[in-house]
Short mmCIF file of C-alpha atoms in Angstrom, two decimals:
data_model
loop_
_atom_site.label_atom_id
_atom_site.label_comp_id
_atom_site.label_asym_id
_atom_site.label_seq_id
_atom_site.Cartn_x
_atom_site.Cartn_y
_atom_site.Cartn_z
CA UNK A 228 132.84 118.13 120.85
CA UNK A 229 130.08 118.50 118.33
CA UNK A 230 127.13 116.35 119.35
CA UNK A 231 125.48 116.09 115.94
CA UNK A 232 127.05 116.90 112.58
CA UNK A 233 124.79 117.32 109.55
CA UNK A 234 126.83 116.48 106.46
CA UNK A 235 126.80 119.41 104.03
CA UNK A 236 127.83 118.48 100.50
CA UNK A 237 126.07 121.46 98.98
CA UNK A 238 122.81 119.78 98.01
CA UNK A 239 119.35 120.66 99.22
CA UNK A 240 117.93 122.30 102.25
CA UNK A 241 119.95 121.35 105.32
CA UNK A 242 118.47 124.18 107.32
CA UNK A 243 115.28 122.22 107.93
CA UNK A 244 117.21 119.25 109.29
CA UNK A 245 119.24 121.52 111.56
CA UNK A 246 116.15 123.34 112.85
CA UNK A 247 114.36 120.10 113.65
CA UNK A 248 117.39 118.69 115.49
CA UNK A 249 117.59 121.90 117.56
CA UNK A 250 113.94 121.57 118.41
CA UNK A 251 114.34 118.03 119.81
CA UNK A 252 117.75 118.64 121.38
CA UNK A 253 117.98 122.31 122.41
CA UNK A 254 121.11 121.85 124.54
CA UNK A 255 123.14 119.85 122.02
CA UNK A 256 125.79 121.34 119.79
CA UNK A 257 124.52 120.82 116.27
CA UNK A 258 126.51 121.88 113.24
CA UNK A 259 125.99 121.74 109.51
CA UNK A 260 129.46 120.99 108.18
CA UNK A 261 131.40 120.16 105.04
CA UNK A 262 134.59 119.59 107.06
CA UNK A 263 135.64 115.91 107.14
CA UNK A 264 137.42 116.55 110.42
CA UNK A 265 134.27 117.85 112.12
CA UNK A 266 132.30 114.86 110.87
CA UNK A 267 134.98 112.45 112.08
CA UNK A 268 134.93 114.02 115.55
CA UNK A 269 131.14 114.38 115.93
CA UNK A 270 129.25 112.18 118.35
CA UNK A 271 126.61 111.33 115.77
CA UNK A 272 126.06 112.10 112.11
CA UNK A 273 123.03 112.96 110.00
CA UNK A 274 123.42 112.37 106.26
CA UNK A 275 120.60 114.16 104.43
CA UNK A 276 120.16 114.80 100.76
CA UNK A 277 117.95 116.26 98.07
CA UNK A 278 118.28 116.49 94.35
CA UNK A 279 119.59 113.99 91.86
CA UNK A 280 121.82 111.13 92.99
CA UNK A 281 124.60 111.66 90.38
CA UNK A 282 124.97 115.30 91.51
CA UNK A 283 124.94 114.26 95.17
CA UNK A 284 127.68 111.65 94.64
CA UNK A 285 129.77 114.08 92.63
CA UNK A 286 129.47 116.85 95.22
CA UNK A 287 130.27 114.46 98.05
CA UNK A 288 133.52 113.50 96.35
CA UNK A 289 134.30 117.05 95.24
CA UNK A 290 134.26 118.07 98.90
CA UNK A 291 136.35 115.10 99.98
CA UNK A 292 133.62 113.82 102.28
CA UNK A 293 133.31 110.21 101.11
CA UNK A 294 135.72 108.69 103.64
CA UNK A 295 134.33 110.70 106.56
CA UNK A 296 130.81 109.52 105.71
CA UNK A 297 131.90 105.90 105.25
CA UNK A 298 133.69 105.95 108.61
CA UNK A 299 130.75 107.52 110.39
CA UNK A 300 128.43 104.92 108.87
CA UNK A 301 130.65 102.22 110.39
CA UNK A 302 131.20 103.44 113.90
CA UNK A 303 128.77 106.07 115.23
CA UNK A 304 125.02 106.71 115.38
CA UNK A 305 124.24 107.56 111.79
CA UNK A 306 120.97 108.71 110.25
CA UNK A 307 120.47 108.83 106.47
CA UNK A 308 117.57 110.86 105.08
CA UNK A 309 116.03 110.63 101.57
CA UNK A 310 118.93 110.65 99.07
CA UNK A 311 121.04 110.01 102.17
CA UNK A 312 119.37 106.57 102.29
CA UNK A 313 119.72 105.97 98.56
CA UNK A 314 123.42 106.93 98.49
CA UNK A 315 124.20 104.17 100.99
CA UNK A 316 123.29 101.54 98.36
CA UNK A 317 125.53 100.03 95.70
CA UNK A 318 123.94 101.46 92.58
CA UNK A 319 121.21 103.83 91.38
CA UNK A 320 119.42 103.75 88.06
CA UNK A 321 119.15 107.55 88.39
CA UNK A 322 121.99 108.53 86.09
CA UNK A 323 123.33 104.97 86.35
CA UNK A 324 125.79 105.82 89.14
CA UNK A 325 127.50 103.83 91.88
CA UNK A 326 126.57 104.65 95.46
CA UNK A 327 128.65 104.25 98.61
CA UNK A 328 127.95 100.51 98.83
CA UNK A 329 127.34 100.52 102.59
CA UNK A 330 124.13 98.55 102.04
CA UNK A 331 123.67 95.83 99.43
CA UNK A 332 121.08 96.52 96.75
CA UNK A 333 120.04 99.16 94.26
CA UNK A 334 117.89 102.23 93.75
CA UNK A 335 115.18 102.20 91.05
CA UNK A 336 112.51 104.57 89.72
CA UNK A 337 108.77 104.31 90.29
CA UNK A 338 106.95 103.17 87.16
CA UNK A 339 105.42 105.95 85.08
CA UNK A 340 101.99 104.39 84.61
CA UNK A 341 100.84 103.56 88.12
CA UNK A 342 97.27 103.95 89.33
CA UNK A 343 95.48 103.43 92.63
CA UNK A 344 92.65 101.02 93.50
CA UNK A 345 90.07 103.51 92.12
CA UNK A 346 91.96 103.78 88.84
CA UNK A 347 93.30 107.31 89.48
CA UNK A 348 96.74 108.02 88.12
CA UNK A 349 99.57 108.07 90.66
CA UNK A 350 102.02 110.90 90.12
CA UNK A 351 105.81 110.76 90.22
CA UNK A 352 107.46 112.15 92.33
CA UNK A 353 105.71 110.38 95.19
CA UNK A 354 105.04 113.57 97.11
CA UNK A 355 103.15 113.99 100.36
CA UNK A 356 102.16 112.15 103.51
CA UNK A 357 102.12 108.37 103.42
CA UNK A 358 101.73 105.66 106.04
CA UNK A 359 104.70 103.72 107.32
CA UNK A 360 104.56 100.18 108.70
CA UNK A 361 107.53 100.11 110.98
CA UNK A 362 109.71 97.51 112.64
CA UNK A 363 110.66 97.23 116.30
CA UNK A 364 113.82 99.36 116.23
CA UNK A 365 114.26 101.79 119.16
CA UNK A 366 114.10 104.74 116.77
CA UNK A 367 110.42 103.94 116.31
CA UNK A 368 109.73 104.15 120.07
CA UNK A 369 106.62 106.19 120.80
CA UNK A 370 105.61 106.33 117.13
CA UNK A 371 102.32 104.64 116.30
CA UNK A 372 102.21 101.93 113.70
CA UNK A 373 101.03 103.32 110.30
CA UNK A 374 101.89 106.92 111.21
CA UNK A 375 102.19 109.25 108.25
CA UNK A 376 105.50 110.79 107.19
CA UNK A 377 106.29 113.32 104.48
CA UNK A 378 107.89 111.89 101.34
CA UNK A 379 109.19 113.44 98.16
CA UNK A 380 111.10 111.15 95.81
CA UNK A 381 110.94 109.46 92.42
CA UNK A 382 113.31 106.59 93.22
CA UNK A 383 113.19 103.95 95.96
CA UNK A 384 115.57 101.32 97.36
CA UNK A 385 115.59 97.59 96.65
CA UNK A 386 117.71 96.07 99.44
CA UNK A 387 119.18 92.58 99.10
CA UNK A 388 118.91 91.74 102.78
CA UNK A 389 115.27 91.82 103.93
CA UNK A 390 116.32 91.42 107.57
CA UNK A 391 117.60 95.03 107.55
CA UNK A 392 114.24 96.52 106.55
CA UNK A 393 112.75 98.71 109.29
CA UNK A 394 109.86 100.31 107.44
CA UNK A 395 107.68 99.96 104.36
CA UNK A 396 105.10 102.14 102.66
CA UNK A 397 102.78 101.60 99.66
CA UNK A 398 102.72 103.45 96.31
CA UNK A 399 100.74 101.47 95.22
CA UNK A 400 103.03 98.45 95.73
CA UNK A 401 104.95 98.12 98.99
CA UNK A 402 108.41 99.73 98.94
CA UNK A 403 111.12 99.93 101.57
CA UNK A 404 111.35 103.29 103.33
CA UNK A 405 113.56 102.53 106.33
CA UNK A 406 116.67 100.41 106.86
CA UNK A 407 118.87 99.72 109.87
CA UNK A 408 122.08 97.90 110.63
CA UNK A 409 124.03 98.16 113.88
CA UNK A 410 124.76 101.89 114.34
CA UNK A 411 123.06 102.90 111.11
CA UNK A 412 119.47 103.95 110.44
CA UNK A 413 118.21 105.46 107.21
CA UNK A 414 114.82 106.61 105.97
CA UNK A 415 113.35 107.62 102.62
CA UNK A 416 110.91 110.16 104.10
CA UNK A 417 111.78 113.51 105.71
CA UNK A 418 111.49 113.26 109.50
CA UNK A 419 112.39 116.95 109.75
CA UNK A 420 109.21 117.78 107.82
CA UNK A 421 106.94 115.12 109.33
CA UNK A 422 105.63 117.09 112.29
CA UNK A 423 105.10 115.14 115.54
CA UNK A 424 106.05 111.66 114.31
CA UNK A 425 109.13 112.97 112.52
CA UNK A 426 110.36 114.98 115.50
CA UNK A 427 109.87 111.91 117.69
CA UNK A 428 112.10 109.85 115.41
CA UNK A 429 114.79 112.57 115.48
CA UNK A 430 114.51 112.77 119.25
CA UNK A 431 114.98 109.00 119.47
CA UNK A 432 118.00 109.32 117.20
CA UNK A 433 119.77 111.99 119.30
CA UNK A 434 119.38 109.74 122.35
CA UNK A 435 120.24 106.48 120.59
CA UNK A 436 123.17 104.46 121.89
CA UNK A 437 123.57 101.50 119.56
CA UNK B 57 98.24 105.15 100.69
CA UNK B 58 99.40 108.64 99.89
CA UNK B 59 97.10 111.29 101.34
CA UNK B 60 95.67 114.16 99.34
CA UNK B 61 97.12 117.35 100.76
CA UNK B 62 95.41 120.46 102.09
CA UNK B 63 97.59 123.54 101.80
CA UNK B 64 96.57 126.82 103.37
CA UNK B 65 98.00 129.74 101.41
CA UNK B 66 99.23 132.91 103.08
CA UNK B 67 99.55 135.95 100.83
CA UNK B 68 102.01 138.19 102.64
CA UNK B 69 102.68 141.89 102.20
CA UNK B 70 104.33 144.36 104.59
CA UNK B 71 104.60 141.59 107.17
CA UNK B 72 100.87 140.81 107.23
CA UNK B 73 98.71 138.10 105.71
CA UNK B 74 96.16 139.55 103.31
CA UNK B 75 93.56 138.15 100.98
CA UNK B 76 92.21 139.69 97.82
CA UNK B 77 89.37 139.03 95.42
CA UNK B 78 90.52 138.22 91.87
CA UNK B 79 93.97 139.54 92.79
CA UNK B 80 92.77 142.96 94.03
CA UNK B 81 90.90 144.50 97.06
CA UNK B 82 93.22 143.30 99.83
CA UNK B 83 91.84 142.50 103.28
CA UNK B 84 94.02 141.99 106.40
CA UNK B 85 94.00 138.48 107.87
CA UNK B 86 96.66 138.67 110.58
CA UNK B 87 100.21 137.83 111.60
CA UNK B 88 101.86 135.21 109.35
CA UNK B 89 103.80 133.40 112.07
CA UNK B 90 100.76 133.13 114.30
CA UNK B 91 98.60 131.93 111.43
CA UNK B 92 101.22 129.38 110.32
CA UNK B 93 101.38 127.95 113.82
CA UNK B 94 97.60 127.70 114.00
CA UNK B 95 97.32 125.82 110.69
CA UNK B 96 100.12 123.47 111.72
CA UNK B 97 98.19 122.64 114.91
CA UNK B 98 95.05 122.05 112.85
CA UNK B 99 96.89 119.50 110.71
CA UNK B 100 97.79 121.41 107.54
CA UNK B 101 99.91 119.20 105.27
CA UNK B 102 102.06 122.05 103.95
CA UNK B 103 102.02 125.83 103.98
CA UNK B 104 102.46 128.18 101.04
CA UNK B 105 103.60 131.78 101.46
CA UNK B 106 103.28 134.14 98.55
CA UNK B 107 105.19 137.38 98.93
CA UNK B 108 102.93 139.76 97.04
CA UNK B 109 105.03 142.79 97.94
CA UNK B 110 105.64 144.73 94.76
CA UNK B 111 108.59 146.77 96.05
CA UNK B 112 111.95 145.13 96.54
CA UNK B 113 112.53 147.33 99.64
CA UNK B 114 110.34 145.06 101.69
CA UNK B 115 111.97 141.88 100.44
CA UNK B 116 113.76 141.25 103.74
CA UNK B 117 110.46 140.90 105.58
CA UNK B 118 109.56 137.59 103.96
CA UNK B 119 112.95 136.10 104.89
CA UNK B 120 112.43 136.97 108.56
CA UNK B 121 108.95 135.50 108.49
CA UNK B 122 110.13 132.26 106.89
CA UNK B 123 112.97 131.96 109.40
CA UNK B 124 110.56 132.36 112.28
CA UNK B 125 108.02 129.92 110.89
CA UNK B 126 110.65 127.31 109.98
CA UNK B 127 111.99 127.20 113.54
CA UNK B 128 108.53 126.39 114.91
CA UNK B 129 106.61 124.54 112.24
CA UNK B 130 107.90 121.20 110.97
CA UNK B 131 105.92 120.63 107.80
CA UNK B 132 106.95 121.60 104.25
CA UNK B 133 106.98 125.33 103.52
CA UNK B 134 106.70 126.71 100.00
CA UNK B 135 107.57 130.33 99.31
CA UNK B 136 106.87 132.25 96.13
CA UNK B 137 106.81 135.79 94.81
CA UNK B 138 109.64 137.82 93.36
CA UNK B 139 111.91 134.87 92.53
CA UNK B 140 114.02 136.08 89.60
CA UNK B 141 117.27 134.16 89.70
CA UNK B 142 118.85 131.04 91.12
CA UNK B 143 120.30 133.16 93.95
CA UNK B 144 116.75 134.02 95.08
CA UNK B 145 115.98 130.30 95.25
CA UNK B 146 119.07 129.70 97.36
CA UNK B 147 118.25 132.56 99.74
CA UNK B 148 114.73 131.31 100.33
CA UNK B 149 115.91 127.74 100.92
CA UNK B 150 118.52 129.04 103.35
CA UNK B 151 115.86 130.99 105.21
CA UNK B 152 113.97 127.74 105.78
CA UNK B 153 111.76 127.24 102.74
CA UNK B 154 111.55 123.67 101.47
CA UNK B 155 110.18 124.56 98.06
CA UNK B 156 110.28 127.71 96.01
CA UNK B 157 107.50 128.72 93.68
CA UNK B 158 108.35 130.47 90.42
CA UNK B 159 105.71 132.24 88.36
CA UNK B 160 106.42 135.33 86.24
CA UNK B 161 110.15 134.62 85.98
CA UNK B 162 109.47 131.17 84.54
CA UNK B 163 107.71 132.85 81.61
CA UNK B 164 110.35 135.55 81.16
CA UNK B 165 113.20 133.06 81.51
CA UNK B 166 112.21 129.36 81.34
CA UNK B 167 115.86 128.41 81.74
CA UNK B 168 115.59 129.60 85.36
CA UNK B 169 113.36 126.59 86.10
CA UNK B 170 115.88 124.21 84.54
CA UNK B 171 118.81 125.85 86.33
CA UNK B 172 117.10 125.91 89.72
CA UNK B 173 115.91 122.31 89.40
CA UNK B 174 119.35 121.23 88.24
CA UNK B 175 121.02 122.93 91.17
CA UNK B 176 118.59 122.19 94.03
CA UNK B 177 116.51 119.31 92.70
CA UNK B 178 113.06 119.13 91.15
CA UNK B 179 111.52 118.38 94.55
CA UNK B 180 111.94 122.00 95.62
CA UNK B 181 110.87 123.75 92.42
CA UNK B 182 107.18 124.55 92.09
CA UNK B 183 106.01 126.39 89.02
CA UNK B 184 102.96 128.56 89.70
CA UNK B 185 100.64 129.12 86.77
CA UNK B 186 97.94 131.79 86.81
CA UNK B 187 95.46 130.86 84.10
CA UNK B 188 92.41 132.58 82.67
CA UNK B 189 89.86 130.99 80.37
CA UNK B 190 90.00 132.50 76.89
CA UNK B 191 87.84 130.04 74.97
CA UNK B 192 86.19 126.63 75.10
CA UNK B 193 88.73 124.35 76.80
CA UNK B 194 91.42 126.94 76.39
CA UNK B 195 93.19 128.73 79.20
CA UNK B 196 95.93 131.27 78.86
CA UNK B 197 98.87 131.94 81.19
CA UNK B 198 99.03 135.38 82.82
CA UNK B 199 101.94 136.91 84.69
CA UNK B 200 102.72 139.89 86.96
CA UNK B 201 100.03 138.95 89.45
CA UNK B 202 97.55 138.29 86.69
CA UNK B 203 97.94 141.64 84.96
CA UNK B 204 99.79 140.62 81.82
CA UNK B 205 98.72 138.10 79.20
CA UNK B 206 101.35 135.87 77.61
CA UNK B 207 99.53 134.11 74.80
CA UNK B 208 100.74 130.80 76.23
CA UNK B 209 98.36 127.87 76.48
CA UNK B 210 98.22 126.80 80.14
CA UNK B 211 98.25 123.03 79.46
CA UNK B 212 101.15 123.23 77.03
CA UNK B 213 103.00 125.55 79.38
CA UNK B 214 102.57 123.12 82.29
CA UNK B 215 103.98 120.30 80.16
CA UNK B 216 106.97 122.42 79.23
CA UNK B 217 107.62 123.26 82.89
CA UNK B 218 107.50 119.56 83.80
CA UNK B 219 109.98 118.85 81.04
CA UNK B 220 112.34 121.57 82.32
CA UNK B 221 112.36 120.03 85.79
CA UNK B 222 109.48 121.46 87.82
CA UNK B 223 108.55 119.04 90.63
CA UNK B 224 105.03 120.30 91.03
CA UNK B 225 102.55 122.74 89.50
CA UNK B 226 100.54 125.25 91.52
CA UNK B 227 97.62 125.99 89.24
CA UNK B 228 95.46 129.04 89.97
CA UNK B 229 92.33 129.94 88.07
CA UNK B 230 92.23 133.72 87.89
CA UNK B 231 88.57 133.60 86.95
CA UNK B 232 87.78 131.81 90.20
CA UNK B 233 90.30 133.32 92.61
CA UNK B 234 88.48 134.88 95.58
CA UNK B 235 85.07 134.20 94.03
CA UNK B 236 84.27 131.32 96.40
CA UNK B 237 82.32 129.39 93.77
CA UNK B 238 84.73 126.47 93.44
CA UNK B 239 87.83 125.52 91.46
CA UNK B 240 87.84 125.66 87.67
CA UNK B 241 87.49 121.88 87.47
CA UNK B 242 87.87 121.64 83.70
CA UNK B 243 91.16 123.54 83.86
CA UNK B 244 92.38 121.44 86.78
CA UNK B 245 91.47 118.21 85.03
CA UNK B 246 93.07 119.28 81.76
CA UNK B 247 96.37 120.08 83.44
CA UNK B 248 96.52 117.14 85.84
CA UNK B 249 95.71 114.66 83.05
CA UNK B 250 98.50 116.07 80.93
CA UNK B 251 101.19 115.76 83.62
CA UNK B 252 103.13 113.12 85.47
CA UNK B 253 104.04 115.49 88.34
CA UNK B 254 101.58 116.51 91.09
CA UNK B 255 99.20 119.42 90.61
CA UNK B 256 97.92 121.72 93.37
CA UNK B 257 94.51 123.19 92.56
CA UNK B 258 94.00 126.80 93.61
CA UNK B 259 91.50 129.61 93.25
CA UNK B 260 87.85 129.70 94.18
CA UNK B 261 87.34 127.57 97.28
CA UNK B 262 84.26 128.77 99.17
CA UNK B 263 83.17 125.63 100.98
CA UNK B 264 84.38 122.15 101.84
CA UNK B 265 82.57 120.46 98.95
CA UNK B 266 84.77 122.50 96.62
CA UNK B 267 87.84 120.79 98.10
CA UNK B 268 86.27 117.38 97.51
CA UNK B 269 85.39 118.34 93.94
CA UNK B 270 88.93 119.53 93.28
CA UNK B 271 90.27 116.09 94.12
CA UNK B 272 87.47 113.89 92.79
CA UNK B 273 86.44 115.82 89.68
CA UNK B 274 89.52 117.94 89.05
CA UNK B 275 91.98 115.14 89.78
CA UNK B 276 94.16 117.43 91.94
CA UNK B 277 96.86 115.91 94.13
CA UNK B 278 96.58 118.75 96.60
CA UNK B 279 94.14 121.58 97.21
CA UNK B 280 95.09 125.10 98.22
CA UNK B 281 92.78 127.54 99.96
CA UNK B 282 93.09 130.82 101.80
CA UNK B 283 90.05 132.77 102.86
CA UNK B 284 87.92 129.87 104.13
CA UNK B 285 90.66 129.23 106.69
CA UNK B 286 91.89 132.77 107.38
CA UNK B 287 88.53 134.18 108.36
CA UNK B 288 87.57 131.24 110.53
CA UNK B 289 84.80 129.75 108.41
CA UNK B 290 86.40 126.32 108.68
CA UNK B 291 89.43 124.81 110.35
CA UNK B 292 91.85 122.68 108.37
CA UNK B 293 90.78 119.74 110.52
CA UNK B 294 87.12 120.23 109.59
CA UNK B 295 88.12 120.28 105.95
CA UNK B 296 90.03 117.04 106.32
CA UNK B 297 87.23 115.33 108.21
CA UNK B 298 84.81 116.35 105.47
CA UNK B 299 87.11 114.99 102.78
CA UNK B 300 87.56 111.75 104.73
CA UNK B 301 83.76 111.37 104.91
CA UNK B 302 83.80 111.58 101.12
CA UNK B 303 86.30 108.73 100.89
CA UNK B 304 89.32 110.86 100.19
CA UNK B 305 92.51 109.67 101.84
CA UNK B 306 93.76 112.44 104.15
CA UNK B 307 96.18 112.73 107.05
CA UNK B 308 94.09 113.14 110.22
#
């Protein structure tokens, strides 16, 4: 049986996610797959994503992966990354598209005219290393409070249920960057590109038994 | 808050890291995989590899290097040089690059930037601009490793690239590259003020104050440097500590 399946719907760089999972779990069988059957059989599922949300939703459906992802999000350890977090929500203002509706709430864009405390302009996309205030979920075990993770995104999630929030960051206002519910965990940043702290989170995920 | 990034740049040819002065006079700086690992340990925020190999025969070398680095170093990797079509972007991403930098081909075929961003997302498309000052507050875009003038105004060109879907601009001053007398701050400021997307300042870093100036005076979101790190003058960590002492938010 495949230990970890990385969902491949043709968007973005899945190689990085695969490499990082191999690093933290050298003996596990890790596959990047666009086969709904493989995803259904896998022990745990990583749902990454890069690019624009309308394209991601379209490609997911074009490959017939929607049901496999929805099932995995219900019943096995599931990790959403970046657009993989945003797609779990009901709606995105990026292209005004519906998401998978696994989590209540919507996805909105950063304002175009933001500045920091010194008055310097803040760019969009929010790109680079930012601090994360995290919750007490086991996936944060061994990761210091306010550790920095690598982000690159122009949109962020507005969840309806604050009790599911597992991490926030500031740009310049606080925004949600991690969510959890039962067997599901999803982050806005890229753990696979966040060096020590990111690898630790992935390591916690491959050993997680919700 | 978001940290300003320090990005060591590795110019690679024939499987070695080299560094030139104003785009010529190459000097050997070592093995790319070894150097990448060292900068990662020192706390580099990203790494940029520029394949400066002119001949397409050696093209496979950069893929092997990127594959090796990507399996050991878990920070964003940007690769540029010789990207001519969307297929080149795909091959580099598949080798383990997180972002691909497009320079000459963006000028020859601006649609490439739109196509690549449309297919793989703006977050992985960096447009590299080599600019040379041609008048008061005017900089012109050069291509082919700085050998060919285009007549394009650098600020206007950067705006056009943003509009076509570039996620970031890597801005190199050809006048300053390898000179070690600091970034062209006026150029950096002009471009960063004109854009909504992040700008990486490049060309001319000779000491740590130059990095501070690039952020504080140039308004850069990230600073790129090569020789001060390659030849052991400073470590990336020293650079970050110096920036932190000057009240710049960095990842330490």
